[in-house]
């Protein structure tokens, strides 16, 4: 037998489902240095923690949102100094993921979070832009994006809705 | 960085055998591409079939390579995995770069016009 299977489980499910009573890890907390390599390791660890609780496509989306946010902090928040720390928290609930990221770098320009009427500023593909995509990707893929700065500390939070695995299994 | 190039049917085919094209390797990727594309070829085909993750820095690097080859040479992509294809689609950069399903399809396209 490969793994424990509940007797009432359907014979096949479209994705691995966690055992409901089992203490499946649903929270992730990590602090790491503000460098591109440390960001890579943090992304790998975060995705590994939640991979069993989401589809492959959802995992790819989570990794992309986080990569854009974290690399932005490394590059602009800390100005590529390699100094500074980033803290990442992710929690899985019944409807998806809540992620929060904090750092002590420069304040986020308000325009980054402005959800309304930003489409005209999207990089125009025909101009062959080499940057400026990051915040559009974040705003396209994340929901409930919020930002707060207090005592020199940035706190950015967002949600990412996921297919409800509990409901799917019950149905 | 695991990047190799070969001449195939008049095209310079570059294989990027890295799981990630991201902020951590974007600059080195551009440098390596500059080195390997010194070799003359009308078409430069970048095989991304091993790349499972691309972020906006990786995308920017691909665009930079495309611009460095223009106007005489065209950068084309092939073998995009789902996560990579999604970034090109969301940013609409799939509208300015020729993208082929795989290397065979990309080379077949070349034969058609030969």
PDB file of C-alpha atoms in Angstrom:
ATOM      1  CA  UNK A   1       0.000   0.000   0.000  1.00  0.00           C
ATOM      2  CA  UNK A   2       1.435   3.333  -1.017  1.00  0.00           C
ATOM      3  CA  UNK A   3      -0.145   5.438   1.666  1.00  0.00           C
ATOM      4  CA  UNK A   4      -3.068   5.401   3.997  1.00  0.00           C
ATOM      5  CA  UNK A   5      -6.333   5.841   2.177  1.00  0.00           C
ATOM      6  CA  UNK A   6      -9.614   6.522   3.886  1.00  0.00           C
ATOM      7  CA  UNK A   7     -12.201   3.844   3.105  1.00  0.00           C
ATOM      8  CA  UNK A   8     -14.753   6.453   1.995  1.00  0.00           C
ATOM      9  CA  UNK A   9     -12.391   8.215  -0.388  1.00  0.00           C
ATOM     10  CA  UNK A  10     -13.293   8.005  -4.045  1.00  0.00           C
ATOM     11  CA  UNK A  11     -11.116   5.505  -5.918  1.00  0.00           C
ATOM     12  CA  UNK A  12      -9.231   8.228  -7.709  1.00  0.00           C
ATOM     13  CA  UNK A  13      -8.932  11.932  -7.057  1.00  0.00           C
ATOM     14  CA  UNK A  14      -7.549  14.543  -9.421  1.00  0.00           C
ATOM     15  CA  UNK A  15      -4.864  15.561  -6.946  1.00  0.00           C
ATOM     16  CA  UNK A  16      -3.275  14.259  -3.773  1.00  0.00           C
ATOM     17  CA  UNK A  17      -5.579  15.006  -0.874  1.00  0.00           C
ATOM     18  CA  UNK A  18      -4.310  15.419   2.661  1.00  0.00           C
ATOM     19  CA  UNK A  19      -5.739  13.306   5.415  1.00  0.00           C
ATOM     20  CA  UNK A  20      -8.187  15.626   7.203  1.00  0.00           C
ATOM     21  CA  UNK A  21      -7.383  14.492  10.728  1.00  0.00           C
ATOM     22  CA  UNK A  22      -3.689  14.408  10.105  1.00  0.00           C
ATOM     23  CA  UNK A  23      -1.741  17.460  11.227  1.00  0.00           C
ATOM     24  CA  UNK A  24      -0.980  18.588   7.683  1.00  0.00           C
ATOM     25  CA  UNK A  25       1.379  21.557   7.823  1.00  0.00           C
ATOM     26  CA  UNK A  26      -0.709  24.563   6.891  1.00  0.00           C
ATOM     27  CA  UNK A  27       1.457  27.432   8.022  1.00  0.00           C
ATOM     28  CA  UNK A  28       4.818  28.490   6.720  1.00  0.00           C
ATOM     29  CA  UNK A  29       7.140  31.058   8.286  1.00  0.00           C
ATOM     30  CA  UNK A  30      10.613  31.936   7.094  1.00  0.00           C
ATOM     31  CA  UNK A  31      13.024  34.844   7.452  1.00  0.00           C
ATOM     32  CA  UNK A  32      15.890  35.100   5.020  1.00  0.00           C
ATOM     33  CA  UNK A  33      18.540  37.435   3.622  1.00  0.00           C
ATOM     34  CA  UNK A  34      17.497  39.855   0.882  1.00  0.00           C
ATOM     35  CA  UNK A  35      19.542  38.252  -1.912  1.00  0.00           C
ATOM     36  CA  UNK A  36      18.386  36.599  -5.156  1.00  0.00           C
ATOM     37  CA  UNK A  37      19.769  33.208  -4.079  1.00  0.00           C
ATOM     38  CA  UNK A  38      18.093  33.331  -0.668  1.00  0.00           C
ATOM     39  CA  UNK A  39      14.829  34.297  -2.405  1.00  0.00           C
ATOM     40  CA  UNK A  40      15.189  31.238  -4.619  1.00  0.00           C
ATOM     41  CA  UNK A  41      15.643  28.966  -1.602  1.00  0.00           C
ATOM     42  CA  UNK A  42      12.690  30.577   0.187  1.00  0.00           C
ATOM     43  CA  UNK A  43      10.447  30.080  -2.865  1.00  0.00           C
ATOM     44  CA  UNK A  44      11.487  26.458  -3.129  1.00  0.00           C
ATOM     45  CA  UNK A  45      10.757  25.875   0.563  1.00  0.00           C
ATOM     46  CA  UNK A  46       7.399  27.685   0.464  1.00  0.00           C
ATOM     47  CA  UNK A  47       6.163  25.819  -2.605  1.00  0.00           C
ATOM     48  CA  UNK A  48       7.374  22.494  -1.198  1.00  0.00           C
ATOM     49  CA  UNK A  49       5.365  23.098   1.972  1.00  0.00           C
ATOM     50  CA  UNK A  50       2.086  23.679   0.112  1.00  0.00           C
ATOM     51  CA  UNK A  51       2.503  21.599  -3.035  1.00  0.00           C
ATOM     52  CA  UNK A  52       0.304  18.804  -1.666  1.00  0.00           C
ATOM     53  CA  UNK A  53      -2.483  21.270  -0.944  1.00  0.00           C
ATOM     54  CA  UNK A  54      -2.828  22.719  -4.436  1.00  0.00           C
ATOM     55  CA  UNK A  55      -2.643  21.907  -8.132  1.00  0.00           C
ATOM     56  CA  UNK A  56       0.580  22.274 -10.081  1.00  0.00           C
ATOM     57  CA  UNK A  57      -0.805  25.319 -11.825  1.00  0.00           C
ATOM     58  CA  UNK A  58      -1.713  26.928  -8.505  1.00  0.00           C
ATOM     59  CA  UNK A  59       1.777  26.178  -7.203  1.00  0.00           C
ATOM     60  CA  UNK A  60       3.250  27.904 -10.265  1.00  0.00           C
ATOM     61  CA  UNK A  61       1.062  30.948  -9.690  1.00  0.00           C
ATOM     62  CA  UNK A  62       2.005  31.159  -6.005  1.00  0.00           C
ATOM     63  CA  UNK A  63       5.684  30.927  -6.863  1.00  0.00           C
ATOM     64  CA  UNK A  64       5.377  33.649  -9.493  1.00  0.00           C
ATOM     65  CA  UNK A  65       3.533  36.108  -7.218  1.00  0.00           C
ATOM     66  CA  UNK A  66       6.004  35.533  -4.401  1.00  0.00           C
ATOM     67  CA  UNK A  67       9.011  35.759  -6.718  1.00  0.00           C
ATOM     68  CA  UNK A  68       7.865  39.132  -8.045  1.00  0.00           C
ATOM     69  CA  UNK A  69       7.214  40.520  -4.555  1.00  0.00           C
ATOM     70  CA  UNK A  70      10.435  39.181  -3.017  1.00  0.00           C
ATOM     71  CA  UNK A  71      12.704  40.129  -5.917  1.00  0.00           C
ATOM     72  CA  UNK A  72      11.171  43.592  -5.848  1.00  0.00           C
ATOM     73  CA  UNK A  73      12.174  43.941  -2.195  1.00  0.00           C
ATOM     74  CA  UNK A  74      15.716  42.715  -2.935  1.00  0.00           C
ATOM     75  CA  UNK A  75      16.128  45.045  -5.892  1.00  0.00           C
ATOM     76  CA  UNK A  76      14.202  48.164  -4.875  1.00  0.00           C
ATOM     77  CA  UNK A  77      13.431  47.868  -1.144  1.00  0.00           C
ATOM     78  CA  UNK A  78      17.046  47.148  -0.242  1.00  0.00           C
ATOM     79  CA  UNK A  79      18.558  48.510  -3.464  1.00  0.00           C
ATOM     80  CA  UNK A  80      20.451  45.314  -4.312  1.00  0.00           C
ATOM     81  CA  UNK A  81      22.669  45.934  -1.255  1.00  0.00           C
ATOM     82  CA  UNK A  82      22.473  42.278  -0.224  1.00  0.00           C
ATOM     83  CA  UNK A  83      21.787  43.552   3.276  1.00  0.00           C
ATOM     84  CA  UNK A  84      18.486  43.261   5.082  1.00  0.00           C
ATOM     85  CA  UNK A  85      16.025  40.569   5.966  1.00  0.00           C
ATOM     86  CA  UNK A  86      12.696  39.513   4.516  1.00  0.00           C
ATOM     87  CA  UNK A  87      10.058  37.641   6.493  1.00  0.00           C
ATOM     88  CA  UNK A  88       7.490  35.518   4.707  1.00  0.00           C
ATOM     89  CA  UNK A  89       4.380  33.931   6.224  1.00  0.00           C
ATOM     90  CA  UNK A  90       1.853  31.792   4.411  1.00  0.00           C
ATOM     91  CA  UNK A  91      -1.244  30.185   5.880  1.00  0.00           C
ATOM     92  CA  UNK A  92      -3.630  27.810   4.158  1.00  0.00           C
ATOM     93  CA  UNK A  93      -7.316  28.035   5.063  1.00  0.00           C
ATOM     94  CA  UNK A  94     -10.427  26.552   3.522  1.00  0.00           C
ATOM     95  CA  UNK A  95     -10.557  29.079   0.691  1.00  0.00           C
ATOM     96  CA  UNK A  96      -6.953  29.558  -0.203  1.00  0.00           C
ATOM     97  CA  UNK A  97      -3.706  31.068   0.951  1.00  0.00           C
ATOM     98  CA  UNK A  98      -3.012  34.213   2.929  1.00  0.00           C
ATOM     99  CA  UNK A  99       0.515  35.464   2.445  1.00  0.00           C
ATOM    100  CA  UNK A 100       2.312  38.284   4.188  1.00  0.00           C
ATOM    101  CA  UNK A 101       5.749  39.642   3.528  1.00  0.00           C
ATOM    102  CA  UNK A 102       7.600  42.135   5.691  1.00  0.00           C
ATOM    103  CA  UNK A 103      10.898  43.959   5.333  1.00  0.00           C
ATOM    104  CA  UNK A 104      12.763  47.021   6.622  1.00  0.00           C
ATOM    105  CA  UNK A 105      13.625  48.444   3.214  1.00  0.00           C
ATOM    106  CA  UNK A 106      12.453  51.546   1.400  1.00  0.00           C
ATOM    107  CA  UNK A 107       8.742  52.312   1.291  1.00  0.00           C
ATOM    108  CA  UNK A 108       6.714  50.904  -1.575  1.00  0.00           C
ATOM    109  CA  UNK A 109       5.616  53.608  -4.047  1.00  0.00           C
ATOM    110  CA  UNK A 110       1.798  53.907  -3.810  1.00  0.00           C
ATOM    111  CA  UNK A 111       1.426  53.439  -7.581  1.00  0.00           C
ATOM    112  CA  UNK A 112       2.510  49.796  -7.247  1.00  0.00           C
ATOM    113  CA  UNK A 113      -0.694  48.920  -5.447  1.00  0.00           C
ATOM    114  CA  UNK A 114      -3.114  51.145  -7.277  1.00  0.00           C
ATOM    115  CA  UNK A 115      -5.514  48.675  -8.807  1.00  0.00           C
ATOM    116  CA  UNK A 116      -7.617  51.099 -10.772  1.00  0.00           C
ATOM    117  CA  UNK A 117      -7.042  52.260 -14.274  1.00  0.00           C
ATOM    118  CA  UNK A 118      -3.449  51.121 -14.513  1.00  0.00           C
ATOM    119  CA  UNK A 119      -3.864  49.164 -17.707  1.00  0.00           C
ATOM    120  CA  UNK A 120      -2.723  52.002 -19.979  1.00  0.00           C
ATOM    121  CA  UNK A 121       0.617  51.849 -18.159  1.00  0.00           C
ATOM    122  CA  UNK A 122       1.149  48.182 -18.840  1.00  0.00           C
ATOM    123  CA  UNK A 123       4.405  47.641 -20.714  1.00  0.00           C
ATOM    124  CA  UNK A 124       3.602  47.680 -24.409  1.00  0.00           C
ATOM    125  CA  UNK A 125       4.909  44.434 -25.931  1.00  0.00           C
ATOM    126  CA  UNK A 126       5.733  46.137 -29.235  1.00  0.00           C
ATOM    127  CA  UNK A 127       8.169  48.483 -27.472  1.00  0.00           C
ATOM    128  CA  UNK A 128      10.099  45.366 -26.340  1.00  0.00           C
ATOM    129  CA  UNK A 129      10.192  46.293 -22.652  1.00  0.00           C
ATOM    130  CA  UNK A 130      12.778  44.590 -20.463  1.00  0.00           C
ATOM    131  CA  UNK A 131      11.042  45.381 -17.195  1.00  0.00           C
ATOM    132  CA  UNK A 132       8.009  46.884 -15.515  1.00  0.00           C
ATOM    133  CA  UNK A 133       6.020  43.651 -15.603  1.00  0.00           C
ATOM    134  CA  UNK A 134       6.320  42.678 -11.960  1.00  0.00           C
ATOM    135  CA  UNK A 135       3.497  44.619 -10.330  1.00  0.00           C
ATOM    136  CA  UNK A 136       1.121  43.912 -13.190  1.00  0.00           C
ATOM    137  CA  UNK A 137       1.726  40.193 -12.752  1.00  0.00           C
ATOM    138  CA  UNK A 138       1.204  40.499  -8.986  1.00  0.00           C
ATOM    139  CA  UNK A 139      -2.031  42.448  -9.437  1.00  0.00           C
ATOM    140  CA  UNK A 140      -3.238  40.030 -12.124  1.00  0.00           C
ATOM    141  CA  UNK A 141      -2.702  36.950  -9.994  1.00  0.00           C
ATOM    142  CA  UNK A 142      -3.158  37.973  -6.349  1.00  0.00           C
ATOM    143  CA  UNK A 143      -6.317  39.160  -4.623  1.00  0.00           C
ATOM    144  CA  UNK A 144      -6.912  41.385  -1.584  1.00  0.00           C
ATOM    145  CA  UNK A 145      -3.539  43.024  -1.985  1.00  0.00           C
ATOM    146  CA  UNK A 146      -2.821  45.322   0.960  1.00  0.00           C
ATOM    147  CA  UNK A 147       0.137  47.355   2.153  1.00  0.00           C
ATOM    148  CA  UNK A 148       0.972  49.004   5.425  1.00  0.00           C
ATOM    149  CA  UNK A 149       4.096  50.794   6.574  1.00  0.00           C
ATOM    150  CA  UNK A 150       4.781  51.312  10.234  1.00  0.00           C
ATOM    151  CA  UNK A 151       7.942  52.412  12.002  1.00  0.00           C
ATOM    152  CA  UNK A 152      10.108  51.850   8.969  1.00  0.00           C
ATOM    153  CA  UNK A 153       8.742  48.393   8.320  1.00  0.00           C
ATOM    154  CA  UNK A 154       6.821  47.347   5.196  1.00  0.00           C
ATOM    155  CA  UNK A 155       4.041  44.824   5.471  1.00  0.00           C
ATOM    156  CA  UNK A 156       2.496  43.528   2.273  1.00  0.00           C
ATOM    157  CA  UNK A 157      -0.292  40.973   2.336  1.00  0.00           C
ATOM    158  CA  UNK A 158      -2.357  39.234  -0.311  1.00  0.00           C
ATOM    159  CA  UNK A 159      -4.591  36.258  -0.806  1.00  0.00           C
ATOM    160  CA  UNK A 160      -4.571  33.608  -3.455  1.00  0.00           C
ATOM    161  CA  UNK A 161      -7.833  31.682  -3.821  1.00  0.00           C
ATOM    162  CA  UNK A 162      -7.472  27.930  -4.318  1.00  0.00           C
ATOM    163  CA  UNK A 163      -9.875  25.248  -5.404  1.00  0.00           C
ATOM    164  CA  UNK A 164     -11.469  23.966  -2.196  1.00  0.00           C
ATOM    165  CA  UNK A 165     -10.035  20.478  -1.795  1.00  0.00           C
ATOM    166  CA  UNK A 166     -12.221  19.532   1.198  1.00  0.00           C
ATOM    167  CA  UNK A 167     -15.405  20.367  -0.666  1.00  0.00           C
ATOM    168  CA  UNK A 168     -14.250  18.567  -3.768  1.00  0.00           C
ATOM    169  CA  UNK A 169     -13.526  15.427  -1.792  1.00  0.00           C
ATOM    170  CA  UNK A 170     -16.934  15.538  -0.041  1.00  0.00           C
ATOM    171  CA  UNK A 171     -18.666  15.970  -3.419  1.00  0.00           C
TER     172      UNK A 171
ATOM    173  CA  UNK B   1      24.824  27.897 -15.997  1.00  0.00           C
ATOM    174  CA  UNK B   2      23.939  24.951 -18.154  1.00  0.00           C
ATOM    175  CA  UNK B   3      23.580  26.560 -21.569  1.00  0.00           C
ATOM    176  CA  UNK B   4      24.733  24.872 -24.765  1.00  0.00           C
ATOM    177  CA  UNK B   5      24.406  25.774 -28.438  1.00  0.00           C
ATOM    178  CA  UNK B   6      24.429  23.715 -31.621  1.00  0.00           C
ATOM    179  CA  UNK B   7      23.934  24.468 -35.302  1.00  0.00           C
ATOM    180  CA  UNK B   8      20.923  22.622 -36.692  1.00  0.00           C
ATOM    181  CA  UNK B   9      19.572  23.079 -40.186  1.00  0.00           C
ATOM    182  CA  UNK B  10      20.895  26.601 -40.485  1.00  0.00           C
ATOM    183  CA  UNK B  11      19.576  27.641 -37.092  1.00  0.00           C
ATOM    184  CA  UNK B  12      21.565  28.208 -33.943  1.00  0.00           C
ATOM    185  CA  UNK B  13      19.754  26.157 -31.319  1.00  0.00           C
ATOM    186  CA  UNK B  14      20.426  27.155 -27.711  1.00  0.00           C
ATOM    187  CA  UNK B  15      19.409  24.707 -24.993  1.00  0.00           C
ATOM    188  CA  UNK B  16      18.969  26.177 -21.538  1.00  0.00           C
ATOM    189  CA  UNK B  17      19.121  23.204 -19.188  1.00  0.00           C
ATOM    190  CA  UNK B  18      18.196  25.113 -16.051  1.00  0.00           C
ATOM    191  CA  UNK B  19      15.019  24.595 -14.031  1.00  0.00           C
ATOM    192  CA  UNK B  20      14.717  28.330 -13.461  1.00  0.00           C
ATOM    193  CA  UNK B  21      15.287  31.466 -15.500  1.00  0.00           C
ATOM    194  CA  UNK B  22      14.874  34.022 -12.739  1.00  0.00           C
ATOM    195  CA  UNK B  23      16.352  37.098 -11.064  1.00  0.00           C
ATOM    196  CA  UNK B  24      19.236  35.020  -9.715  1.00  0.00           C
ATOM    197  CA  UNK B  25      20.590  34.098 -13.165  1.00  0.00           C
ATOM    198  CA  UNK B  26      19.088  36.700 -15.512  1.00  0.00           C
ATOM    199  CA  UNK B  27      22.321  38.667 -15.934  1.00  0.00           C
ATOM    200  CA  UNK B  28      24.499  35.578 -16.451  1.00  0.00           C
ATOM    201  CA  UNK B  29      21.949  34.261 -18.951  1.00  0.00           C
ATOM    202  CA  UNK B  30      22.230  37.446 -21.016  1.00  0.00           C
ATOM    203  CA  UNK B  31      26.043  37.231 -20.941  1.00  0.00           C
ATOM    204  CA  UNK B  32      26.112  33.576 -21.966  1.00  0.00           C
ATOM    205  CA  UNK B  33      23.631  34.244 -24.752  1.00  0.00           C
ATOM    206  CA  UNK B  34      25.821  37.075 -26.007  1.00  0.00           C
ATOM    207  CA  UNK B  35      28.781  34.677 -26.096  1.00  0.00           C
ATOM    208  CA  UNK B  36      27.062  31.817 -27.909  1.00  0.00           C
ATOM    209  CA  UNK B  37      25.242  34.002 -30.455  1.00  0.00           C
ATOM    210  CA  UNK B  38      28.578  35.291 -31.778  1.00  0.00           C
ATOM    211  CA  UNK B  39      28.263  32.286 -34.056  1.00  0.00           C
ATOM    212  CA  UNK B  40      26.482  33.428 -37.221  1.00  0.00           C
ATOM    213  CA  UNK B  41      23.019  32.046 -37.948  1.00  0.00           C
ATOM    214  CA  UNK B  42      19.918  33.663 -39.383  1.00  0.00           C
ATOM    215  CA  UNK B  43      17.675  32.081 -36.768  1.00  0.00           C
ATOM    216  CA  UNK B  44      18.369  31.736 -33.078  1.00  0.00           C
ATOM    217  CA  UNK B  45      16.122  29.173 -31.421  1.00  0.00           C
ATOM    218  CA  UNK B  46      16.025  29.156 -27.637  1.00  0.00           C
ATOM    219  CA  UNK B  47      14.876  25.804 -26.296  1.00  0.00           C
ATOM    220  CA  UNK B  48      13.198  26.384 -22.918  1.00  0.00           C
ATOM    221  CA  UNK B  49      11.777  22.895 -22.469  1.00  0.00           C
ATOM    222  CA  UNK B  50      13.808  22.307 -19.290  1.00  0.00           C
ATOM    223  CA  UNK B  51      12.781  25.610 -17.702  1.00  0.00           C
ATOM    224  CA  UNK B  52       9.945  25.187 -15.238  1.00  0.00           C
ATOM    225  CA  UNK B  53       9.931  28.669 -13.775  1.00  0.00           C
ATOM    226  CA  UNK B  54      10.341  32.097 -15.331  1.00  0.00           C
ATOM    227  CA  UNK B  55       9.848  35.398 -13.497  1.00  0.00           C
ATOM    228  CA  UNK B  56       9.727  38.950 -14.844  1.00  0.00           C
ATOM    229  CA  UNK B  57      13.530  39.258 -14.574  1.00  0.00           C
ATOM    230  CA  UNK B  58      13.923  36.146 -16.717  1.00  0.00           C
ATOM    231  CA  UNK B  59      11.384  37.499 -19.162  1.00  0.00           C
ATOM    232  CA  UNK B  60      13.276  40.812 -19.318  1.00  0.00           C
ATOM    233  CA  UNK B  61      16.482  38.917 -20.063  1.00  0.00           C
ATOM    234  CA  UNK B  62      14.853  37.056 -22.956  1.00  0.00           C
ATOM    235  CA  UNK B  63      13.593  40.368 -24.371  1.00  0.00           C
ATOM    236  CA  UNK B  64      17.072  41.878 -23.985  1.00  0.00           C
ATOM    237  CA  UNK B  65      18.559  38.974 -25.972  1.00  0.00           C
ATOM    238  CA  UNK B  66      15.909  39.425 -28.641  1.00  0.00           C
ATOM    239  CA  UNK B  67      16.805  43.121 -28.944  1.00  0.00           C
ATOM    240  CA  UNK B  68      20.522  42.394 -29.068  1.00  0.00           C
ATOM    241  CA  UNK B  69      19.987  40.111 -32.077  1.00  0.00           C
ATOM    242  CA  UNK B  70      17.740  42.511 -33.987  1.00  0.00           C
ATOM    243  CA  UNK B  71      17.435  43.653 -36.691  1.00  0.00           C
ATOM    244  CA  UNK B  72      19.415  41.012 -38.559  1.00  0.00           C
ATOM    245  CA  UNK B  73      18.532  38.004 -36.487  1.00  0.00           C
ATOM    246  CA  UNK B  74      15.293  36.838 -34.944  1.00  0.00           C
ATOM    247  CA  UNK B  75      15.079  35.140 -31.576  1.00  0.00           C
ATOM    248  CA  UNK B  76      12.502  32.362 -31.482  1.00  0.00           C
ATOM    249  CA  UNK B  77      11.407  30.259 -28.537  1.00  0.00           C
ATOM    250  CA  UNK B  78      10.358  26.654 -28.315  1.00  0.00           C
ATOM    251  CA  UNK B  79       9.273  24.106 -25.731  1.00  0.00           C
ATOM    252  CA  UNK B  80       7.624  26.439 -23.233  1.00  0.00           C
ATOM    253  CA  UNK B  81       6.383  24.622 -20.124  1.00  0.00           C
ATOM    254  CA  UNK B  82       2.950  25.716 -18.768  1.00  0.00           C
ATOM    255  CA  UNK B  83       4.272  28.093 -16.086  1.00  0.00           C
ATOM    256  CA  UNK B  84       6.636  29.744 -18.532  1.00  0.00           C
ATOM    257  CA  UNK B  85       3.985  30.067 -21.255  1.00  0.00           C
ATOM    258  CA  UNK B  86       1.689  31.739 -18.723  1.00  0.00           C
ATOM    259  CA  UNK B  87       4.163  34.582 -18.088  1.00  0.00           C
ATOM    260  CA  UNK B  88       4.484  35.248 -21.826  1.00  0.00           C
ATOM    261  CA  UNK B  89       0.700  35.190 -22.152  1.00  0.00           C
ATOM    262  CA  UNK B  90      -0.059  37.466 -19.169  1.00  0.00           C
ATOM    263  CA  UNK B  91       2.472  40.058 -20.318  1.00  0.00           C
ATOM    264  CA  UNK B  92       1.380  39.619 -23.952  1.00  0.00           C
ATOM    265  CA  UNK B  93       5.024  39.129 -24.912  1.00  0.00           C
ATOM    266  CA  UNK B  94       3.837  36.059 -26.822  1.00  0.00           C
ATOM    267  CA  UNK B  95       2.654  38.571 -29.423  1.00  0.00           C
ATOM    268  CA  UNK B  96       6.151  39.786 -30.300  1.00  0.00           C
ATOM    269  CA  UNK B  97       8.220  36.602 -30.095  1.00  0.00           C
ATOM    270  CA  UNK B  98       7.697  33.601 -32.358  1.00  0.00           C
ATOM    271  CA  UNK B  99       6.898  30.661 -30.057  1.00  0.00           C
ATOM    272  CA  UNK B 100       6.940  27.054 -31.271  1.00  0.00           C
ATOM    273  CA  UNK B 101       5.536  24.045 -29.451  1.00  0.00           C
ATOM    274  CA  UNK B 102       8.851  22.208 -29.587  1.00  0.00           C
ATOM    275  CA  UNK B 103      12.184  22.117 -31.355  1.00  0.00           C
ATOM    276  CA  UNK B 104      10.949  19.788 -34.099  1.00  0.00           C
ATOM    277  CA  UNK B 105       8.074  22.157 -34.929  1.00  0.00           C
ATOM    278  CA  UNK B 106      10.445  25.117 -34.916  1.00  0.00           C
ATOM    279  CA  UNK B 107      12.868  23.440 -37.330  1.00  0.00           C
ATOM    280  CA  UNK B 108       9.989  22.261 -39.497  1.00  0.00           C
ATOM    281  CA  UNK B 109       8.875  25.863 -39.846  1.00  0.00           C
ATOM    282  CA  UNK B 110      12.335  26.712 -41.178  1.00  0.00           C
ATOM    283  CA  UNK B 111      12.207  23.904 -43.743  1.00  0.00           C
ATOM    284  CA  UNK B 112       8.910  25.202 -45.024  1.00  0.00           C
ATOM    285  CA  UNK B 113      10.484  28.513 -46.022  1.00  0.00           C
ATOM    286  CA  UNK B 114      13.784  27.050 -47.160  1.00  0.00           C
TER     287      UNK B 114
END
